[in-house]
Each structure stands twice: as structure tokens, then as C-alpha cells.
Amino acid sequence: MQANAIARASIQELLRRRGALIMLIALPLAFYLARRDIPSSAIVVLALGVGWAVATLALFNTVNSLKLDRRLRVAGFTARAILAGRLLAVLLFGLVLSFAYLLLALLDQEVARPGGVALMMMCAVVVGAPLGMAVGLLLRSELEGALALLIFLATQFMTNPDRLLAHLLPLWSVRGVADWAVWSADSGKLIAGLAHGATTVTVLITIITGASAFRLRVHPPHAVLRERTQSPTDTATNRGRVE
């Protein structure tokens, strides 16, 4: 119940930022139109653009809610519910966005494996959401977080897929699944891509859980406050012992 309440509040907050939402929705479309004359490449950059947009959305949502989360924690919400609610809200946005762009790809291109393209989109959303949250919790700033995502994702776009560096980046799972869905039928590349995505999500969830538990921990009452709440009798007794 707590997680659902957090998810609803997060969705309402995201919907209020209409300008940012429009730009994030336009981001994958811009990538797609830039490569539209090369169908296979256009679909891959479309999926990577969806991942980039979802990660940026998760970053903004996380940074903007840092102060609110502390108040929610004091009010009795668990750190796990707060984390799950915010992640659920971003995932729902990402799934809607990926479904819309999947329809665009299917209607505008000749896609041999629609299920493979859908799997690419799913990898981009499932990895992008915790990636943006992890960056937001670690850097706690929209500007620094956006620059960090720019480094991660622009490097993913520009690095030769055959290089080891490309395999170490968060959204490599999208390229791995694309090798199977768009360029070849090698099931080994599909398995490698899915394994990379599962490993990346596990690492990111571990970072998010640790950072949230540390940031939202509830401190016990200070020793000074306990002394101030002592009874007058105890205080007089202690004063007599000192005298």
C-alpha cells in the first residue's frame, strides 16, 4: 500500500513537469529520425534513446524527492516502500514510452522479429530506470547527474561494439539483444545480452538499496535529549551526588 501511494504521488509529480516530459519523449524520436534511412540502426538507436530518456526521468524524479523522502520516512513509510514506489512510477512511464515507440518501429519499418525489438525496448527500460535512480542517489544533483548519464550513454553510442569498453557499459544488454533481433539469429548473443541486463540490474538495485538505507536511516534520540527528559528527582539526586 505504501509503495502504491508513493508511485501515484511520483506519477502526479512527473506529469506536472510537462516541458521536461515533452523533451524526454522527443529524445528517442530524434535519434530514430536521424538514422531512419538505415532501418536496423534506426531501431537500435531508438531503443537506446528510450533507455536514455527513462534514465534521465528517473534521475530527475529521484533528486527532486530527496527532501520529501526524509519526511515520508519520519512519517512511518519504510525505505523499501519509498524505493519501490519511485521505481514503479518510472518503470510505468518507461513501459508506456517503449510501447509507443515499438508501434512506430513496427509501422514504419520492416521488422523481422517484433518480439526481439520489444525485448530490446524492455531491456532499455528495466536497466535505464535503476541507472537513473542510482546516479541520482549517489550525486544528489540534477546537473551532475545529467552529465554523468551523458558520459555513460554517449559513450555507449560512440564506442565500437567489439571493444571491451562497450560491454562494460550499462545499456550493452540492448546491443546484445539487437545482435540477435536485428542483425543475426545467434541465440548465444541473445543469452549474453539478457545475462548482461540481469547482472546490471542486480548491481544497480544493490547500489540503490544501500544508498537509500543509509540516507533514510532513522537516528535514535540523542543522549542529550534523553538527559533532558529525566525526572526532576533523578536530576536532584545526580546533583547531590556531584556536590
PDB file of C-alpha atoms in Angstrom:
ATOM      1  CA  MET A   1       0.000   0.000   0.000  1.00  0.00           C
ATOM      2  CA  GLN A   2       2.788   2.444   0.885  1.00  0.00           C
ATOM      3  CA  ALA A   3       4.615   1.701  -2.370  1.00  0.00           C
ATOM      4  CA  ASN A   4       1.424   2.257  -4.384  1.00  0.00           C
ATOM      5  CA  ALA A   5       0.860   5.608  -2.683  1.00  0.00           C
ATOM      6  CA  ILE A   6       4.439   6.668  -3.452  1.00  0.00           C
ATOM      7  CA  ALA A   7       4.045   5.530  -7.070  1.00  0.00           C
ATOM      8  CA  ARG A   8       0.842   7.552  -7.527  1.00  0.00           C
ATOM      9  CA  ALA A   9       2.417  10.654  -5.988  1.00  0.00           C
ATOM     10  CA  SER A  10       5.528  10.245  -8.176  1.00  0.00           C
ATOM     11  CA  ILE A  11       3.441   9.931 -11.347  1.00  0.00           C
ATOM     12  CA  GLN A  12       1.494  13.077 -10.459  1.00  0.00           C
ATOM     13  CA  GLU A  13       4.755  14.934  -9.818  1.00  0.00           C
ATOM     14  CA  LEU A  14       6.224  13.778 -13.140  1.00  0.00           C
ATOM     15  CA  LEU A  15       3.092  14.819 -15.026  1.00  0.00           C
ATOM     16  CA  ARG A  16       3.434  18.345 -13.666  1.00  0.00           C
ATOM     17  CA  ARG A  17       6.800  18.743 -15.434  1.00  0.00           C
ATOM     18  CA  ARG A  18       5.272  18.834 -18.891  1.00  0.00           C
ATOM     19  CA  GLY A  19       8.137  20.632 -20.586  1.00  0.00           C
ATOM     20  CA  ALA A  20      10.713  18.114 -19.372  1.00  0.00           C
ATOM     21  CA  LEU A  21       8.426  15.210 -20.306  1.00  0.00           C
ATOM     22  CA  ILE A  22       7.954  16.505 -23.847  1.00  0.00           C
ATOM     23  CA  MET A  23      11.711  16.816 -24.355  1.00  0.00           C
ATOM     24  CA  LEU A  24      12.361  13.344 -22.922  1.00  0.00           C
ATOM     25  CA  ILE A  25       9.678  11.839 -25.166  1.00  0.00           C
ATOM     26  CA  ALA A  26      11.208  13.620 -28.176  1.00  0.00           C
ATOM     27  CA  LEU A  27      14.720  12.317 -27.397  1.00  0.00           C
ATOM     28  CA  PRO A  28      14.286   8.759 -28.817  1.00  0.00           C
ATOM     29  CA  LEU A  29      12.319  10.155 -31.764  1.00  0.00           C
ATOM     30  CA  ALA A  30      15.201  12.475 -32.674  1.00  0.00           C
ATOM     31  CA  PHE A  31      17.628   9.535 -32.620  1.00  0.00           C
ATOM     32  CA  TYR A  32      15.261   7.462 -34.759  1.00  0.00           C
ATOM     33  CA  LEU A  33      14.721  10.163 -37.375  1.00  0.00           C
ATOM     34  CA  ALA A  34      18.480  10.756 -37.631  1.00  0.00           C
ATOM     35  CA  ARG A  35      19.002   7.102 -38.665  1.00  0.00           C
ATOM     36  CA  ARG A  36      15.661   6.421 -40.363  1.00  0.00           C
ATOM     37  CA  ASP A  37      17.324   5.724 -43.717  1.00  0.00           C
ATOM     38  CA  ILE A  38      19.237   2.822 -42.110  1.00  0.00           C
ATOM     39  CA  PRO A  39      16.380   0.674 -40.685  1.00  0.00           C
ATOM     40  CA  SER A  40      18.382  -1.697 -38.479  1.00  0.00           C
ATOM     41  CA  SER A  41      20.479   1.089 -36.980  1.00  0.00           C
ATOM     42  CA  ALA A  42      17.387   3.290 -36.514  1.00  0.00           C
ATOM     43  CA  ILE A  43      15.668   0.652 -34.364  1.00  0.00           C
ATOM     44  CA  VAL A  44      18.741   0.136 -32.191  1.00  0.00           C
ATOM     45  CA  VAL A  45      19.302   3.856 -31.536  1.00  0.00           C
ATOM     46  CA  LEU A  46      15.565   4.189 -30.876  1.00  0.00           C
ATOM     47  CA  ALA A  47      15.823   1.598 -28.083  1.00  0.00           C
ATOM     48  CA  LEU A  48      18.969   3.261 -26.689  1.00  0.00           C
ATOM     49  CA  GLY A  49      17.163   6.604 -26.794  1.00  0.00           C
ATOM     50  CA  VAL A  50      14.296   5.125 -24.782  1.00  0.00           C
ATOM     51  CA  GLY A  51      16.812   3.926 -22.193  1.00  0.00           C
ATOM     52  CA  TRP A  52      18.422   7.357 -22.072  1.00  0.00           C
ATOM     53  CA  ALA A  53      15.039   9.082 -21.614  1.00  0.00           C
ATOM     54  CA  VAL A  54      13.947   6.683 -18.855  1.00  0.00           C
ATOM     55  CA  ALA A  55      17.269   7.049 -17.012  1.00  0.00           C
ATOM     56  CA  THR A  56      17.010  10.854 -17.160  1.00  0.00           C
ATOM     57  CA  LEU A  57      13.416  10.754 -15.930  1.00  0.00           C
ATOM     58  CA  ALA A  58      14.444   8.522 -13.005  1.00  0.00           C
ATOM     59  CA  LEU A  59      17.313  10.892 -12.197  1.00  0.00           C
ATOM     60  CA  PHE A  60      15.058  13.970 -12.041  1.00  0.00           C
ATOM     61  CA  ASN A  61      12.420  12.155 -10.008  1.00  0.00           C
ATOM     62  CA  THR A  62      14.991  10.884  -7.512  1.00  0.00           C
ATOM     63  CA  VAL A  63      16.810  14.184  -6.995  1.00  0.00           C
ATOM     64  CA  ASN A  64      13.587  16.186  -6.664  1.00  0.00           C
ATOM     65  CA  SER A  65      12.239  13.848  -3.993  1.00  0.00           C
ATOM     66  CA  LEU A  66      15.294  13.692  -1.726  1.00  0.00           C
ATOM     67  CA  LYS A  67      13.865  16.038   0.926  1.00  0.00           C
ATOM     68  CA  LEU A  68      10.349  14.623   0.637  1.00  0.00           C
ATOM     69  CA  ASP A  69      11.627  11.082   1.197  1.00  0.00           C
ATOM     70  CA  ARG A  70      13.082  12.074   4.573  1.00  0.00           C
ATOM     71  CA  ARG A  71       9.721  13.438   5.685  1.00  0.00           C
ATOM     72  CA  LEU A  72       7.982  10.308   4.440  1.00  0.00           C
ATOM     73  CA  ARG A  73      10.424   8.165   6.393  1.00  0.00           C
ATOM     74  CA  VAL A  74       9.761  10.096   9.608  1.00  0.00           C
ATOM     75  CA  ALA A  75       6.023   9.777   8.931  1.00  0.00           C
ATOM     76  CA  GLY A  76       6.339   5.992   9.005  1.00  0.00           C
ATOM     77  CA  PHE A  77       6.989   4.988   5.397  1.00  0.00           C
ATOM     78  CA  THR A  78       9.642   2.297   5.027  1.00  0.00           C
ATOM     79  CA  ALA A  79      12.725   2.918   2.887  1.00  0.00           C
ATOM     80  CA  ARG A  80      11.834  -0.166   0.852  1.00  0.00           C
ATOM     81  CA  ALA A  81       8.336   1.174   0.086  1.00  0.00           C
ATOM     82  CA  ILE A  82       9.694   4.583  -0.926  1.00  0.00           C
ATOM     83  CA  LEU A  83      12.275   2.978  -3.219  1.00  0.00           C
ATOM     84  CA  ALA A  84       9.795   0.521  -4.744  1.00  0.00           C
ATOM     85  CA  GLY A  85       7.174   3.213  -5.318  1.00  0.00           C
ATOM     86  CA  ARG A  86       9.511   5.566  -7.150  1.00  0.00           C
ATOM     87  CA  LEU A  87      10.983   2.753  -9.241  1.00  0.00           C
ATOM     88  CA  LEU A  88       7.488   1.529 -10.128  1.00  0.00           C
ATOM     89  CA  ALA A  89       6.415   5.009 -11.280  1.00  0.00           C
ATOM     90  CA  VAL A  90       9.399   5.389 -13.614  1.00  0.00           C
ATOM     91  CA  LEU A  91       9.002   1.858 -14.959  1.00  0.00           C
ATOM     92  CA  LEU A  92       5.350   2.553 -15.812  1.00  0.00           C
ATOM     93  CA  PHE A  93       6.351   5.705 -17.694  1.00  0.00           C
ATOM     94  CA  GLY A  94       9.070   3.777 -19.481  1.00  0.00           C
ATOM     95  CA  LEU A  95       6.759   0.941 -20.494  1.00  0.00           C
ATOM     96  CA  VAL A  96       4.237   3.377 -21.988  1.00  0.00           C
ATOM     97  CA  LEU A  97       7.022   5.189 -23.851  1.00  0.00           C
ATOM     98  CA  SER A  98       8.588   1.966 -25.147  1.00  0.00           C
ATOM     99  CA  PHE A  99       5.210   0.602 -26.292  1.00  0.00           C
ATOM    100  CA  ALA A 100       4.526   3.779 -28.295  1.00  0.00           C
ATOM    101  CA  TYR A 101       7.931   3.644 -29.990  1.00  0.00           C
ATOM    102  CA  LEU A 102       7.578  -0.088 -30.620  1.00  0.00           C
ATOM    103  CA  LEU A 103       4.399   0.648 -32.576  1.00  0.00           C
ATOM    104  CA  LEU A 104       6.269   3.342 -34.518  1.00  0.00           C
ATOM    105  CA  ALA A 105       9.053   0.917 -35.433  1.00  0.00           C
ATOM    106  CA  LEU A 106       6.610  -1.813 -36.487  1.00  0.00           C
ATOM    107  CA  LEU A 107       4.544   0.548 -38.620  1.00  0.00           C
ATOM    108  CA  ASP A 108       7.461   2.409 -40.219  1.00  0.00           C
ATOM    109  CA  GLN A 109       9.995  -0.400 -40.751  1.00  0.00           C
ATOM    110  CA  GLU A 110      10.063  -3.986 -41.910  1.00  0.00           C
ATOM    111  CA  VAL A 111      10.838  -5.774 -38.654  1.00  0.00           C
ATOM    112  CA  ALA A 112      11.736  -9.456 -38.904  1.00  0.00           C
ATOM    113  CA  ARG A 113      11.464 -10.157 -35.160  1.00  0.00           C
ATOM    114  CA  PRO A 114       8.919  -7.878 -33.464  1.00  0.00           C
ATOM    115  CA  GLY A 115       9.332  -9.811 -30.231  1.00  0.00           C
ATOM    116  CA  GLY A 116      13.065  -9.166 -30.322  1.00  0.00           C
ATOM    117  CA  VAL A 117      12.528  -5.417 -30.782  1.00  0.00           C
ATOM    118  CA  ALA A 118      10.066  -5.443 -27.867  1.00  0.00           C
ATOM    119  CA  LEU A 119      12.703  -7.228 -25.777  1.00  0.00           C
ATOM    120  CA  MET A 120      15.246  -4.537 -26.691  1.00  0.00           C
ATOM    121  CA  MET A 121      12.843  -1.843 -25.503  1.00  0.00           C
ATOM    122  CA  MET A 122      12.168  -3.768 -22.296  1.00  0.00           C
ATOM    123  CA  CYS A 123      15.908  -4.059 -21.559  1.00  0.00           C
ATOM    124  CA  ALA A 124      16.311  -0.317 -22.105  1.00  0.00           C
ATOM    125  CA  VAL A 125      13.510   0.499 -19.646  1.00  0.00           C
ATOM    126  CA  VAL A 126      14.413  -2.078 -16.983  1.00  0.00           C
ATOM    127  CA  VAL A 127      18.086  -1.020 -16.967  1.00  0.00           C
ATOM    128  CA  GLY A 128      17.504   2.714 -17.516  1.00  0.00           C
ATOM    129  CA  ALA A 129      15.183   3.212 -14.521  1.00  0.00           C
ATOM    130  CA  PRO A 130      17.531   1.901 -11.786  1.00  0.00           C
ATOM    131  CA  LEU A 131      20.503   3.510 -13.578  1.00  0.00           C
ATOM    132  CA  GLY A 132      18.962   6.979 -13.262  1.00  0.00           C
ATOM    133  CA  MET A 133      17.943   6.336  -9.652  1.00  0.00           C
ATOM    134  CA  ALA A 134      21.425   5.122  -8.697  1.00  0.00           C
ATOM    135  CA  VAL A 135      23.087   8.181 -10.251  1.00  0.00           C
ATOM    136  CA  GLY A 136      20.571  10.470  -8.534  1.00  0.00           C
ATOM    137  CA  LEU A 137      21.112   8.917  -5.100  1.00  0.00           C
ATOM    138  CA  LEU A 138      24.905   8.993  -5.414  1.00  0.00           C
ATOM    139  CA  LEU A 139      25.328  12.509  -6.865  1.00  0.00           C
ATOM    140  CA  ARG A 140      22.135  14.171  -5.466  1.00  0.00           C
ATOM    141  CA  SER A 141      22.184  16.877  -8.139  1.00  0.00           C
ATOM    142  CA  GLU A 142      20.327  17.194 -11.453  1.00  0.00           C
ATOM    143  CA  LEU A 143      23.228  18.881 -13.272  1.00  0.00           C
ATOM    144  CA  GLU A 144      25.972  16.491 -12.152  1.00  0.00           C
ATOM    145  CA  GLY A 145      23.639  13.524 -12.599  1.00  0.00           C
ATOM    146  CA  ALA A 146      22.658  14.560 -16.123  1.00  0.00           C
ATOM    147  CA  LEU A 147      26.328  14.953 -17.042  1.00  0.00           C
ATOM    148  CA  ALA A 148      27.122  11.516 -15.612  1.00  0.00           C
ATOM    149  CA  LEU A 149      24.333   9.947 -17.679  1.00  0.00           C
ATOM    150  CA  LEU A 150      25.593  11.831 -20.719  1.00  0.00           C
ATOM    151  CA  ILE A 151      29.035  10.279 -20.256  1.00  0.00           C
ATOM    152  CA  PHE A 152      27.618   6.763 -19.784  1.00  0.00           C
ATOM    153  CA  LEU A 153      25.147   6.813 -22.645  1.00  0.00           C
ATOM    154  CA  ALA A 154      27.043   8.886 -25.187  1.00  0.00           C
ATOM    155  CA  THR A 155      29.996   6.543 -24.708  1.00  0.00           C
ATOM    156  CA  GLN A 156      27.623   3.623 -25.309  1.00  0.00           C
ATOM    157  CA  PHE A 157      26.546   5.203 -28.602  1.00  0.00           C
ATOM    158  CA  MET A 158      30.046   6.026 -29.829  1.00  0.00           C
ATOM    159  CA  THR A 159      32.110   3.028 -28.700  1.00  0.00           C
ATOM    160  CA  ASN A 160      32.819   0.255 -31.180  1.00  0.00           C
ATOM    161  CA  PRO A 161      30.621  -2.704 -30.110  1.00  0.00           C
ATOM    162  CA  ASP A 162      33.595  -5.047 -30.483  1.00  0.00           C
ATOM    163  CA  ARG A 163      35.595  -3.251 -27.801  1.00  0.00           C
ATOM    164  CA  LEU A 164      35.539  -4.433 -24.177  1.00  0.00           C
ATOM    165  CA  LEU A 165      34.526  -0.946 -23.004  1.00  0.00           C
ATOM    166  CA  ALA A 166      31.191  -1.237 -24.834  1.00  0.00           C
ATOM    167  CA  HIS A 167      30.432  -4.480 -22.954  1.00  0.00           C
ATOM    168  CA  LEU A 168      31.045  -2.819 -19.580  1.00  0.00           C
ATOM    169  CA  LEU A 169      28.531   0.000 -20.096  1.00  0.00           C
ATOM    170  CA  PRO A 170      25.017  -0.227 -18.559  1.00  0.00           C
ATOM    171  CA  LEU A 171      22.953  -0.424 -21.756  1.00  0.00           C
ATOM    172  CA  TRP A 172      25.063  -3.041 -23.500  1.00  0.00           C
ATOM    173  CA  SER A 173      22.203  -5.510 -22.996  1.00  0.00           C
ATOM    174  CA  VAL A 174      20.227  -3.552 -25.629  1.00  0.00           C
ATOM    175  CA  ARG A 175      23.038  -4.008 -28.154  1.00  0.00           C
ATOM    176  CA  GLY A 176      23.350  -7.669 -27.197  1.00  0.00           C
ATOM    177  CA  VAL A 177      19.667  -8.367 -27.832  1.00  0.00           C
ATOM    178  CA  ALA A 178      19.837  -6.269 -31.021  1.00  0.00           C
ATOM    179  CA  ASP A 179      22.559  -8.557 -32.380  1.00  0.00           C
ATOM    180  CA  TRP A 180      20.014 -11.391 -32.212  1.00  0.00           C
ATOM    181  CA  ALA A 181      16.831  -9.474 -33.081  1.00  0.00           C
ATOM    182  CA  VAL A 182      18.079  -7.229 -35.901  1.00  0.00           C
ATOM    183  CA  TRP A 183      21.364  -8.404 -37.363  1.00  0.00           C
ATOM    184  CA  SER A 184      21.591 -12.171 -36.792  1.00  0.00           C
ATOM    185  CA  ALA A 185      19.772 -15.156 -35.322  1.00  0.00           C
ATOM    186  CA  ASP A 186      22.567 -16.147 -32.966  1.00  0.00           C
ATOM    187  CA  SER A 187      20.806 -17.218 -29.766  1.00  0.00           C
ATOM    188  CA  GLY A 188      24.127 -17.045 -27.916  1.00  0.00           C
ATOM    189  CA  LYS A 189      24.143 -13.253 -28.336  1.00  0.00           C
ATOM    190  CA  LEU A 190      20.582 -13.100 -27.022  1.00  0.00           C
ATOM    191  CA  ILE A 191      21.549 -15.061 -23.909  1.00  0.00           C
ATOM    192  CA  ALA A 192      24.647 -12.900 -23.411  1.00  0.00           C
ATOM    193  CA  GLY A 193      22.597  -9.717 -23.730  1.00  0.00           C
ATOM    194  CA  LEU A 194      19.951 -10.877 -21.256  1.00  0.00           C
ATOM    195  CA  ALA A 195      22.627 -12.055 -18.814  1.00  0.00           C
ATOM    196  CA  HIS A 196      24.313  -8.653 -19.037  1.00  0.00           C
ATOM    197  CA  GLY A 197      20.989  -6.922 -18.378  1.00  0.00           C
ATOM    198  CA  ALA A 198      20.218  -9.118 -15.355  1.00  0.00           C
ATOM    199  CA  THR A 199      23.685  -8.537 -13.895  1.00  0.00           C
ATOM    200  CA  THR A 200      23.473  -4.780 -14.450  1.00  0.00           C
ATOM    201  CA  VAL A 201      20.052  -4.539 -12.803  1.00  0.00           C
ATOM    202  CA  THR A 202      21.266  -6.588  -9.824  1.00  0.00           C
ATOM    203  CA  VAL A 203      24.255  -4.287  -9.311  1.00  0.00           C
ATOM    204  CA  LEU A 204      22.147  -1.128  -9.674  1.00  0.00           C
ATOM    205  CA  ILE A 205      19.446  -2.371  -7.273  1.00  0.00           C
ATOM    206  CA  THR A 206      22.155  -3.203  -4.740  1.00  0.00           C
ATOM    207  CA  ILE A 207      23.557   0.334  -5.039  1.00  0.00           C
ATOM    208  CA  ILE A 208      20.086   1.891  -4.760  1.00  0.00           C
ATOM    209  CA  THR A 209      19.117  -0.221  -1.763  1.00  0.00           C
ATOM    210  CA  GLY A 210      22.358   0.550   0.081  1.00  0.00           C
ATOM    211  CA  ALA A 211      22.213   4.275  -0.667  1.00  0.00           C
ATOM    212  CA  SER A 212      18.542   4.514   0.339  1.00  0.00           C
ATOM    213  CA  ALA A 213      19.070   2.570   3.569  1.00  0.00           C
ATOM    214  CA  PHE A 214      21.962   4.872   4.513  1.00  0.00           C
ATOM    215  CA  ARG A 215      20.244   8.124   3.529  1.00  0.00           C
ATOM    216  CA  LEU A 216      16.853   7.304   5.037  1.00  0.00           C
ATOM    217  CA  ARG A 217      18.038   5.674   8.258  1.00  0.00           C
ATOM    218  CA  VAL A 218      16.231   6.836  11.383  1.00  0.00           C
ATOM    219  CA  HIS A 219      18.580   8.152  14.044  1.00  0.00           C
ATOM    220  CA  PRO A 220      17.915   7.192  17.704  1.00  0.00           C
ATOM    221  CA  PRO A 221      17.246  10.068  20.124  1.00  0.00           C
ATOM    222  CA  HIS A 222      20.410  11.882  21.104  1.00  0.00           C
ATOM    223  CA  ALA A 223      21.873  11.243  24.523  1.00  0.00           C
ATOM    224  CA  VAL A 224      21.443  14.902  25.435  1.00  0.00           C
ATOM    225  CA  LEU A 225      17.733  14.724  24.715  1.00  0.00           C
ATOM    226  CA  ARG A 226      17.419  11.690  26.955  1.00  0.00           C
ATOM    227  CA  GLU A 227      19.140  13.566  29.787  1.00  0.00           C
ATOM    228  CA  ARG A 228      16.765  16.487  29.372  1.00  0.00           C
ATOM    229  CA  THR A 229      13.763  14.172  29.727  1.00  0.00           C
ATOM    230  CA  GLN A 230      14.960  12.718  33.003  1.00  0.00           C
ATOM    231  CA  SER A 231      12.659  13.280  36.008  1.00  0.00           C
ATOM    232  CA  PRO A 232      13.398  16.192  38.445  1.00  0.00           C
ATOM    233  CA  THR A 233      14.041  13.619  41.207  1.00  0.00           C
ATOM    234  CA  ASP A 234      16.740  11.926  39.225  1.00  0.00           C
ATOM    235  CA  THR A 235      18.260  15.306  38.370  1.00  0.00           C
ATOM    236  CA  ALA A 236      18.311  16.368  42.047  1.00  0.00           C
ATOM    237  CA  THR A 237      19.819  13.051  43.046  1.00  0.00           C
ATOM    238  CA  ASN A 238      22.528  13.400  40.464  1.00  0.00           C
ATOM    239  CA  ARG A 239      23.199  16.991  41.589  1.00  0.00           C
ATOM    240  CA  GLY A 240      23.543  15.770  45.212  1.00  0.00           C
ATOM    241  CA  ARG A 241      25.985  13.095  44.160  1.00  0.00           C
ATOM    242  CA  VAL A 242      28.091  15.702  42.443  1.00  0.00           C
ATOM    243  CA  GLU A 243      28.005  18.047  45.499  1.00  0.00           C
TER     244      GLU A 243
END
